[in-house]
């Protein structure tokens, strides 16, 4: 089955760290660029980070630059988001998405909840 | 950053109605626009990319048009499963941005 499955979310205190993972299956992961997108409670979609097939190009939203780091391991068909210096406003459902040059995501994971609270 | 403004923010309609949602970009984005549908508690689903190309498996009652700064998503005859929130998204340059969403409700 073609799918993306996120994991690693949870409750973390402000200033803390968390590492999200996204496991891909059913397709050739190394052929696709990937993104992370988040959605705060009751809010719209916000693109967070992007990485190309061989990690040569990486882009971030200004709101996360310097605190969140996207990476991938093509041998493991996995995408990661290392999150540090977390803030209350980082509380959201985080989705990984498979992309192309024309769109952010034609395949999305089910999402993983990150809650930043003391 | 490119701002995307959707209108309306919400709309009530009945099964069988034709609905048009618009998305205006703050600067020209050629045809680099996609539309997504999101239902409560679910991940977004890609409907249309390149402004007017229907994603595989998406019903033909969905269509998109536009170029430059003005785009539309049209649902020709609403079905019960179409009641959801719709987002436009630009892929012209980084940062990728989304519109604020249009909530489509049952009248």
PDB file of C-alpha atoms in Angstrom:
ATOM      1  CA  UNK A   1       0.000   0.000   0.000  1.00  0.00           C
ATOM      2  CA  UNK A   2       1.250   3.460  -0.887  1.00  0.00           C
ATOM      3  CA  UNK A   3       1.388   5.417   2.364  1.00  0.00           C
ATOM      4  CA  UNK A   4       3.184   7.780   4.698  1.00  0.00           C
ATOM      5  CA  UNK A   5       3.087   7.173   8.438  1.00  0.00           C
ATOM      6  CA  UNK A   6       4.227   9.819  10.923  1.00  0.00           C
ATOM      7  CA  UNK A   7       5.383   9.134  14.456  1.00  0.00           C
ATOM      8  CA  UNK A   8       7.205  10.827  17.303  1.00  0.00           C
ATOM      9  CA  UNK A   9       4.683  13.419  18.392  1.00  0.00           C
ATOM     10  CA  UNK A  10       3.802  14.080  21.999  1.00  0.00           C
ATOM     11  CA  UNK A  11       3.726  16.551  24.876  1.00  0.00           C
ATOM     12  CA  UNK A  12       6.874  18.627  25.403  1.00  0.00           C
ATOM     13  CA  UNK A  13       7.682  21.621  27.573  1.00  0.00           C
ATOM     14  CA  UNK A  14       8.538  25.015  26.071  1.00  0.00           C
ATOM     15  CA  UNK A  15      12.188  25.055  25.094  1.00  0.00           C
ATOM     16  CA  UNK A  16      12.224  21.305  24.671  1.00  0.00           C
ATOM     17  CA  UNK A  17      13.010  19.072  21.712  1.00  0.00           C
ATOM     18  CA  UNK A  18      11.258  16.384  19.720  1.00  0.00           C
ATOM     19  CA  UNK A  19      12.042  14.338  16.611  1.00  0.00           C
ATOM     20  CA  UNK A  20       9.290  13.451  14.191  1.00  0.00           C
ATOM     21  CA  UNK A  21       9.608  10.608  11.695  1.00  0.00           C
ATOM     22  CA  UNK A  22       7.709   9.818   8.516  1.00  0.00           C
ATOM     23  CA  UNK A  23       7.979   6.300   7.121  1.00  0.00           C
ATOM     24  CA  UNK A  24       7.218   5.865   3.431  1.00  0.00           C
ATOM     25  CA  UNK A  25       6.108   2.626   1.813  1.00  0.00           C
ATOM     26  CA  UNK A  26       4.654   1.396  -1.456  1.00  0.00           C
ATOM     27  CA  UNK A  27       6.595   3.810  -3.681  1.00  0.00           C
ATOM     28  CA  UNK A  28      10.195   4.771  -4.493  1.00  0.00           C
ATOM     29  CA  UNK A  29      10.830   7.325  -1.777  1.00  0.00           C
ATOM     30  CA  UNK A  30      14.131   8.600  -3.201  1.00  0.00           C
ATOM     31  CA  UNK A  31      12.364   9.862  -6.349  1.00  0.00           C
ATOM     32  CA  UNK A  32      10.273  12.465  -4.506  1.00  0.00           C
ATOM     33  CA  UNK A  33      10.769  15.757  -2.746  1.00  0.00           C
ATOM     34  CA  UNK A  34       9.077  15.928   0.640  1.00  0.00           C
ATOM     35  CA  UNK A  35       7.560  18.536   2.921  1.00  0.00           C
ATOM     36  CA  UNK A  36       6.307  18.962   6.455  1.00  0.00           C
ATOM     37  CA  UNK A  37       3.058  20.881   6.936  1.00  0.00           C
ATOM     38  CA  UNK A  38       1.396  21.730  10.217  1.00  0.00           C
ATOM     39  CA  UNK A  39      -2.064  22.713  11.375  1.00  0.00           C
ATOM     40  CA  UNK A  40      -2.626  24.440  14.701  1.00  0.00           C
ATOM     41  CA  UNK A  41      -5.883  23.659  16.531  1.00  0.00           C
ATOM     42  CA  UNK A  42      -8.818  25.114  14.602  1.00  0.00           C
ATOM     43  CA  UNK A  43      -6.525  26.855  12.130  1.00  0.00           C
ATOM     44  CA  UNK A  44      -5.483  26.492   8.509  1.00  0.00           C
ATOM     45  CA  UNK A  45      -2.548  24.738   6.884  1.00  0.00           C
ATOM     46  CA  UNK A  46       0.996  26.077   7.241  1.00  0.00           C
ATOM     47  CA  UNK A  47       3.930  24.775   5.211  1.00  0.00           C
ATOM     48  CA  UNK A  48       6.959  24.216   7.469  1.00  0.00           C
ATOM     49  CA  UNK A  49       9.871  22.705   5.541  1.00  0.00           C
ATOM     50  CA  UNK A  50      10.885  21.150   2.211  1.00  0.00           C
ATOM     51  CA  UNK A  51      13.670  18.862   1.071  1.00  0.00           C
ATOM     52  CA  UNK A  52      14.624  17.660  -2.388  1.00  0.00           C
ATOM     53  CA  UNK A  53      15.364  14.055  -3.368  1.00  0.00           C
ATOM     54  CA  UNK A  54      19.067  14.149  -2.523  1.00  0.00           C
ATOM     55  CA  UNK A  55      18.807  16.807   0.189  1.00  0.00           C
ATOM     56  CA  UNK A  56      20.629  19.339  -1.971  1.00  0.00           C
ATOM     57  CA  UNK A  57      17.924  21.950  -1.496  1.00  0.00           C
ATOM     58  CA  UNK A  58      16.240  22.585   1.857  1.00  0.00           C
ATOM     59  CA  UNK A  59      13.794  25.381   2.583  1.00  0.00           C
ATOM     60  CA  UNK A  60      12.065  26.520   5.779  1.00  0.00           C
ATOM     61  CA  UNK A  61       9.269  28.814   6.790  1.00  0.00           C
ATOM     62  CA  UNK A  62      10.594  31.877   8.593  1.00  0.00           C
ATOM     63  CA  UNK A  63       8.590  30.902  11.679  1.00  0.00           C
ATOM     64  CA  UNK A  64      10.722  27.774  12.210  1.00  0.00           C
ATOM     65  CA  UNK A  65      14.064  28.690  10.696  1.00  0.00           C
ATOM     66  CA  UNK A  66      16.945  27.898  13.066  1.00  0.00           C
ATOM     67  CA  UNK A  67      14.769  25.728  15.328  1.00  0.00           C
ATOM     68  CA  UNK A  68      13.421  22.947  13.102  1.00  0.00           C
ATOM     69  CA  UNK A  69      15.595  20.801  10.836  1.00  0.00           C
ATOM     70  CA  UNK A  70      14.313  18.611   8.031  1.00  0.00           C
ATOM     71  CA  UNK A  71      16.316  15.604   6.862  1.00  0.00           C
ATOM     72  CA  UNK A  72      15.815  12.312   5.070  1.00  0.00           C
ATOM     73  CA  UNK A  73      17.328   8.852   4.800  1.00  0.00           C
ATOM     74  CA  UNK A  74      16.586   7.414   1.379  1.00  0.00           C
ATOM     75  CA  UNK A  75      18.006   4.015   2.348  1.00  0.00           C
ATOM     76  CA  UNK A  76      15.373   3.816   5.086  1.00  0.00           C
ATOM     77  CA  UNK A  77      12.614   5.549   3.075  1.00  0.00           C
ATOM     78  CA  UNK A  78      12.206   7.968   5.933  1.00  0.00           C
ATOM     79  CA  UNK A  79      11.767  11.683   6.464  1.00  0.00           C
ATOM     80  CA  UNK A  80      12.542  13.471   9.721  1.00  0.00           C
ATOM     81  CA  UNK A  81      11.862  16.736  11.478  1.00  0.00           C
ATOM     82  CA  UNK A  82      14.151  17.585  14.378  1.00  0.00           C
ATOM     83  CA  UNK A  83      12.415  20.162  16.539  1.00  0.00           C
ATOM     84  CA  UNK A  84      14.229  22.214  19.170  1.00  0.00           C
ATOM     85  CA  UNK A  85      13.601  25.373  21.218  1.00  0.00           C
ATOM     86  CA  UNK A  86       9.915  24.574  20.940  1.00  0.00           C
ATOM     87  CA  UNK A  87       7.340  27.278  21.633  1.00  0.00           C
ATOM     88  CA  UNK A  88       3.657  27.227  22.518  1.00  0.00           C
ATOM     89  CA  UNK A  89       2.854  28.296  18.957  1.00  0.00           C
ATOM     90  CA  UNK A  90       4.463  25.133  17.567  1.00  0.00           C
ATOM     91  CA  UNK A  91       1.516  23.153  18.952  1.00  0.00           C
ATOM     92  CA  UNK A  92      -0.115  21.535  15.933  1.00  0.00           C
ATOM     93  CA  UNK A  93      -0.732  18.382  13.975  1.00  0.00           C
ATOM     94  CA  UNK A  94       2.324  17.771  11.789  1.00  0.00           C
ATOM     95  CA  UNK A  95       1.860  16.099   8.405  1.00  0.00           C
ATOM     96  CA  UNK A  96       4.485  14.823   6.020  1.00  0.00           C
ATOM     97  CA  UNK A  97       3.625  15.112   2.334  1.00  0.00           C
ATOM     98  CA  UNK A  98       5.063  13.806  -0.937  1.00  0.00           C
ATOM     99  CA  UNK A  99       5.551  16.487  -3.532  1.00  0.00           C
ATOM    100  CA  UNK A 100       6.608  17.488  -6.991  1.00  0.00           C
ATOM    101  CA  UNK A 101       7.425  20.724  -8.715  1.00  0.00           C
ATOM    102  CA  UNK A 102       3.748  21.449  -9.291  1.00  0.00           C
ATOM    103  CA  UNK A 103       2.368  20.920  -5.816  1.00  0.00           C
ATOM    104  CA  UNK A 104       3.261  20.430  -2.196  1.00  0.00           C
ATOM    105  CA  UNK A 105       1.655  17.028  -1.696  1.00  0.00           C
ATOM    106  CA  UNK A 106      -0.239  14.346  -3.584  1.00  0.00           C
ATOM    107  CA  UNK A 107       0.204  11.882  -0.729  1.00  0.00           C
ATOM    108  CA  UNK A 108      -0.098  12.812   2.951  1.00  0.00           C
ATOM    109  CA  UNK A 109       0.382  10.996   6.201  1.00  0.00           C
ATOM    110  CA  UNK A 110      -2.289  10.820   8.891  1.00  0.00           C
ATOM    111  CA  UNK A 111      -0.482  13.406  11.017  1.00  0.00           C
ATOM    112  CA  UNK A 112       1.147  13.368  14.447  1.00  0.00           C
ATOM    113  CA  UNK A 113       0.151  15.701  17.291  1.00  0.00           C
ATOM    114  CA  UNK A 114       2.781  17.914  18.901  1.00  0.00           C
ATOM    115  CA  UNK A 115       1.737  19.787  22.031  1.00  0.00           C
ATOM    116  CA  UNK A 116       4.062  22.336  23.624  1.00  0.00           C
ATOM    117  CA  UNK A 117       2.918  23.169  27.119  1.00  0.00           C
ATOM    118  CA  UNK A 118       4.249  23.463  30.632  1.00  0.00           C
TER     119      UNK A 118
ATOM    120  CA  UNK B   1       6.021  36.150   0.639  1.00  0.00           C
ATOM    121  CA  UNK B   2       3.067  35.502  -1.654  1.00  0.00           C
ATOM    122  CA  UNK B   3      -0.271  35.955   0.096  1.00  0.00           C
ATOM    123  CA  UNK B   4      -3.266  33.934  -1.067  1.00  0.00           C
ATOM    124  CA  UNK B   5      -6.738  35.250  -0.289  1.00  0.00           C
ATOM    125  CA  UNK B   6      -9.694  32.922  -0.685  1.00  0.00           C
ATOM    126  CA  UNK B   7     -13.301  33.966  -0.959  1.00  0.00           C
ATOM    127  CA  UNK B   8     -15.706  33.329   0.450  1.00  0.00           C
ATOM    128  CA  UNK B   9     -14.358  32.201   3.823  1.00  0.00           C
ATOM    129  CA  UNK B  10     -17.446  30.068   4.228  1.00  0.00           C
ATOM    130  CA  UNK B  11     -20.409  29.153   2.077  1.00  0.00           C
ATOM    131  CA  UNK B  12     -23.634  27.241   2.616  1.00  0.00           C
ATOM    132  CA  UNK B  13     -24.974  25.246  -0.292  1.00  0.00           C
ATOM    133  CA  UNK B  14     -27.281  22.360  -1.105  1.00  0.00           C
ATOM    134  CA  UNK B  15     -26.669  19.034  -2.795  1.00  0.00           C
ATOM    135  CA  UNK B  16     -26.756  19.600  -6.544  1.00  0.00           C
ATOM    136  CA  UNK B  17     -25.686  23.253  -6.339  1.00  0.00           C
ATOM    137  CA  UNK B  18     -22.779  24.717  -8.291  1.00  0.00           C
ATOM    138  CA  UNK B  19     -20.158  26.332  -6.094  1.00  0.00           C
ATOM    139  CA  UNK B  20     -17.250  28.562  -7.065  1.00  0.00           C
ATOM    140  CA  UNK B  21     -14.372  29.375  -4.737  1.00  0.00           C
ATOM    141  CA  UNK B  22     -11.834  31.994  -5.693  1.00  0.00           C
ATOM    142  CA  UNK B  23      -8.183  32.408  -4.740  1.00  0.00           C
ATOM    143  CA  UNK B  24      -6.275  35.632  -5.387  1.00  0.00           C
ATOM    144  CA  UNK B  25      -2.488  35.814  -5.193  1.00  0.00           C
ATOM    145  CA  UNK B  26      -0.651  38.947  -4.076  1.00  0.00           C
ATOM    146  CA  UNK B  27       1.633  38.618  -7.084  1.00  0.00           C
ATOM    147  CA  UNK B  28       1.694  36.595 -10.283  1.00  0.00           C
ATOM    148  CA  UNK B  29       2.273  32.878  -9.862  1.00  0.00           C
ATOM    149  CA  UNK B  30       1.740  31.701 -13.458  1.00  0.00           C
ATOM    150  CA  UNK B  31      -0.179  28.395 -13.139  1.00  0.00           C
ATOM    151  CA  UNK B  32       1.578  27.214  -9.994  1.00  0.00           C
ATOM    152  CA  UNK B  33      -1.560  26.726  -7.964  1.00  0.00           C
ATOM    153  CA  UNK B  34      -3.048  23.659  -6.306  1.00  0.00           C
ATOM    154  CA  UNK B  35      -6.347  23.019  -4.545  1.00  0.00           C
ATOM    155  CA  UNK B  36      -6.852  20.700  -1.570  1.00  0.00           C
ATOM    156  CA  UNK B  37      -9.899  19.347   0.222  1.00  0.00           C
ATOM    157  CA  UNK B  38      -9.770  18.624   3.940  1.00  0.00           C
ATOM    158  CA  UNK B  39     -12.410  16.900   6.018  1.00  0.00           C
ATOM    159  CA  UNK B  40     -12.473  17.119   9.832  1.00  0.00           C
ATOM    160  CA  UNK B  41      -9.800  14.979  11.459  1.00  0.00           C
ATOM    161  CA  UNK B  42      -8.307  13.985   8.118  1.00  0.00           C
ATOM    162  CA  UNK B  43      -5.243  14.930   6.088  1.00  0.00           C
ATOM    163  CA  UNK B  44      -5.662  17.222   3.082  1.00  0.00           C
ATOM    164  CA  UNK B  45      -6.348  15.648  -0.286  1.00  0.00           C
ATOM    165  CA  UNK B  46      -4.962  17.044  -3.536  1.00  0.00           C
ATOM    166  CA  UNK B  47      -7.737  17.887  -6.016  1.00  0.00           C
ATOM    167  CA  UNK B  48      -6.137  20.035  -8.718  1.00  0.00           C
ATOM    168  CA  UNK B  49      -2.612  21.147  -9.592  1.00  0.00           C
ATOM    169  CA  UNK B  50      -1.130  23.448 -12.218  1.00  0.00           C
ATOM    170  CA  UNK B  51      -4.304  25.509 -11.737  1.00  0.00           C
ATOM    171  CA  UNK B  52      -6.471  23.236 -13.890  1.00  0.00           C
ATOM    172  CA  UNK B  53      -5.121  19.653 -13.949  1.00  0.00           C
ATOM    173  CA  UNK B  54      -7.390  17.201 -12.170  1.00  0.00           C
ATOM    174  CA  UNK B  55      -5.535  14.821  -9.874  1.00  0.00           C
ATOM    175  CA  UNK B  56      -6.037  11.152 -10.708  1.00  0.00           C
ATOM    176  CA  UNK B  57      -9.129   9.709  -9.061  1.00  0.00           C
ATOM    177  CA  UNK B  58     -10.796  13.061  -8.370  1.00  0.00           C
ATOM    178  CA  UNK B  59     -14.348  13.308  -9.747  1.00  0.00           C
ATOM    179  CA  UNK B  60     -14.837  15.382 -12.877  1.00  0.00           C
ATOM    180  CA  UNK B  61     -17.341  17.657 -11.103  1.00  0.00           C
ATOM    181  CA  UNK B  62     -14.258  19.426  -9.711  1.00  0.00           C
ATOM    182  CA  UNK B  63     -12.500  21.840 -12.058  1.00  0.00           C
ATOM    183  CA  UNK B  64      -9.974  24.635 -11.748  1.00  0.00           C
ATOM    184  CA  UNK B  65      -9.044  27.634 -13.840  1.00  0.00           C
ATOM    185  CA  UNK B  66      -6.960  30.774 -13.754  1.00  0.00           C
ATOM    186  CA  UNK B  67      -3.518  32.191 -14.410  1.00  0.00           C
ATOM    187  CA  UNK B  68      -1.359  34.839 -12.860  1.00  0.00           C
ATOM    188  CA  UNK B  69      -3.170  36.163  -9.804  1.00  0.00           C
ATOM    189  CA  UNK B  70      -6.789  35.000 -10.075  1.00  0.00           C
ATOM    190  CA  UNK B  71      -7.931  31.405  -9.775  1.00  0.00           C
ATOM    191  CA  UNK B  72     -11.160  29.513  -9.254  1.00  0.00           C
ATOM    192  CA  UNK B  73     -12.233  26.092  -8.028  1.00  0.00           C
ATOM    193  CA  UNK B  74     -15.637  25.023  -9.304  1.00  0.00           C
ATOM    194  CA  UNK B  75     -17.736  22.138  -8.047  1.00  0.00           C
ATOM    195  CA  UNK B  76     -20.391  21.641 -10.706  1.00  0.00           C
ATOM    196  CA  UNK B  77     -22.957  19.635  -8.747  1.00  0.00           C
ATOM    197  CA  UNK B  78     -22.360  19.274  -5.031  1.00  0.00           C
ATOM    198  CA  UNK B  79     -22.457  15.807  -3.552  1.00  0.00           C
ATOM    199  CA  UNK B  80     -22.839  15.018   0.172  1.00  0.00           C
ATOM    200  CA  UNK B  81     -19.183  13.994   0.421  1.00  0.00           C
ATOM    201  CA  UNK B  82     -18.018  17.407  -0.871  1.00  0.00           C
ATOM    202  CA  UNK B  83     -18.841  19.277   2.325  1.00  0.00           C
ATOM    203  CA  UNK B  84     -15.386  20.090   3.665  1.00  0.00           C
ATOM    204  CA  UNK B  85     -12.807  22.867   3.833  1.00  0.00           C
ATOM    205  CA  UNK B  86     -10.925  23.825   0.680  1.00  0.00           C
ATOM    206  CA  UNK B  87      -7.474  25.395   0.479  1.00  0.00           C
ATOM    207  CA  UNK B  88      -5.481  26.841  -2.385  1.00  0.00           C
ATOM    208  CA  UNK B  89      -1.670  26.629  -2.286  1.00  0.00           C
ATOM    209  CA  UNK B  90       0.975  28.300  -4.432  1.00  0.00           C
ATOM    210  CA  UNK B  91       4.059  26.440  -5.636  1.00  0.00           C
ATOM    211  CA  UNK B  92       5.611  29.341  -7.546  1.00  0.00           C
ATOM    212  CA  UNK B  93       8.305  29.981  -4.979  1.00  0.00           C
ATOM    213  CA  UNK B  94       9.271  29.527  -1.343  1.00  0.00           C
ATOM    214  CA  UNK B  95       7.854  29.919   1.179  1.00  0.00           C
ATOM    215  CA  UNK B  96       4.965  27.811  -0.054  1.00  0.00           C
ATOM    216  CA  UNK B  97       1.773  29.433   1.160  1.00  0.00           C
ATOM    217  CA  UNK B  98      -1.862  28.429   1.563  1.00  0.00           C
ATOM    218  CA  UNK B  99      -5.027  30.422   1.426  1.00  0.00           C
ATOM    219  CA  UNK B 100      -6.922  30.753   4.697  1.00  0.00           C
ATOM    220  CA  UNK B 101      -9.466  28.134   3.653  1.00  0.00           C
ATOM    221  CA  UNK B 102     -13.097  28.071   2.533  1.00  0.00           C
ATOM    222  CA  UNK B 103     -15.525  26.076   4.621  1.00  0.00           C
ATOM    223  CA  UNK B 104     -18.306  24.536   2.548  1.00  0.00           C
ATOM    224  CA  UNK B 105     -21.340  23.714   4.668  1.00  0.00           C
ATOM    225  CA  UNK B 106     -24.666  22.075   4.038  1.00  0.00           C
ATOM    226  CA  UNK B 107     -27.576  24.501   3.735  1.00  0.00           C
TER     227      UNK B 107
END
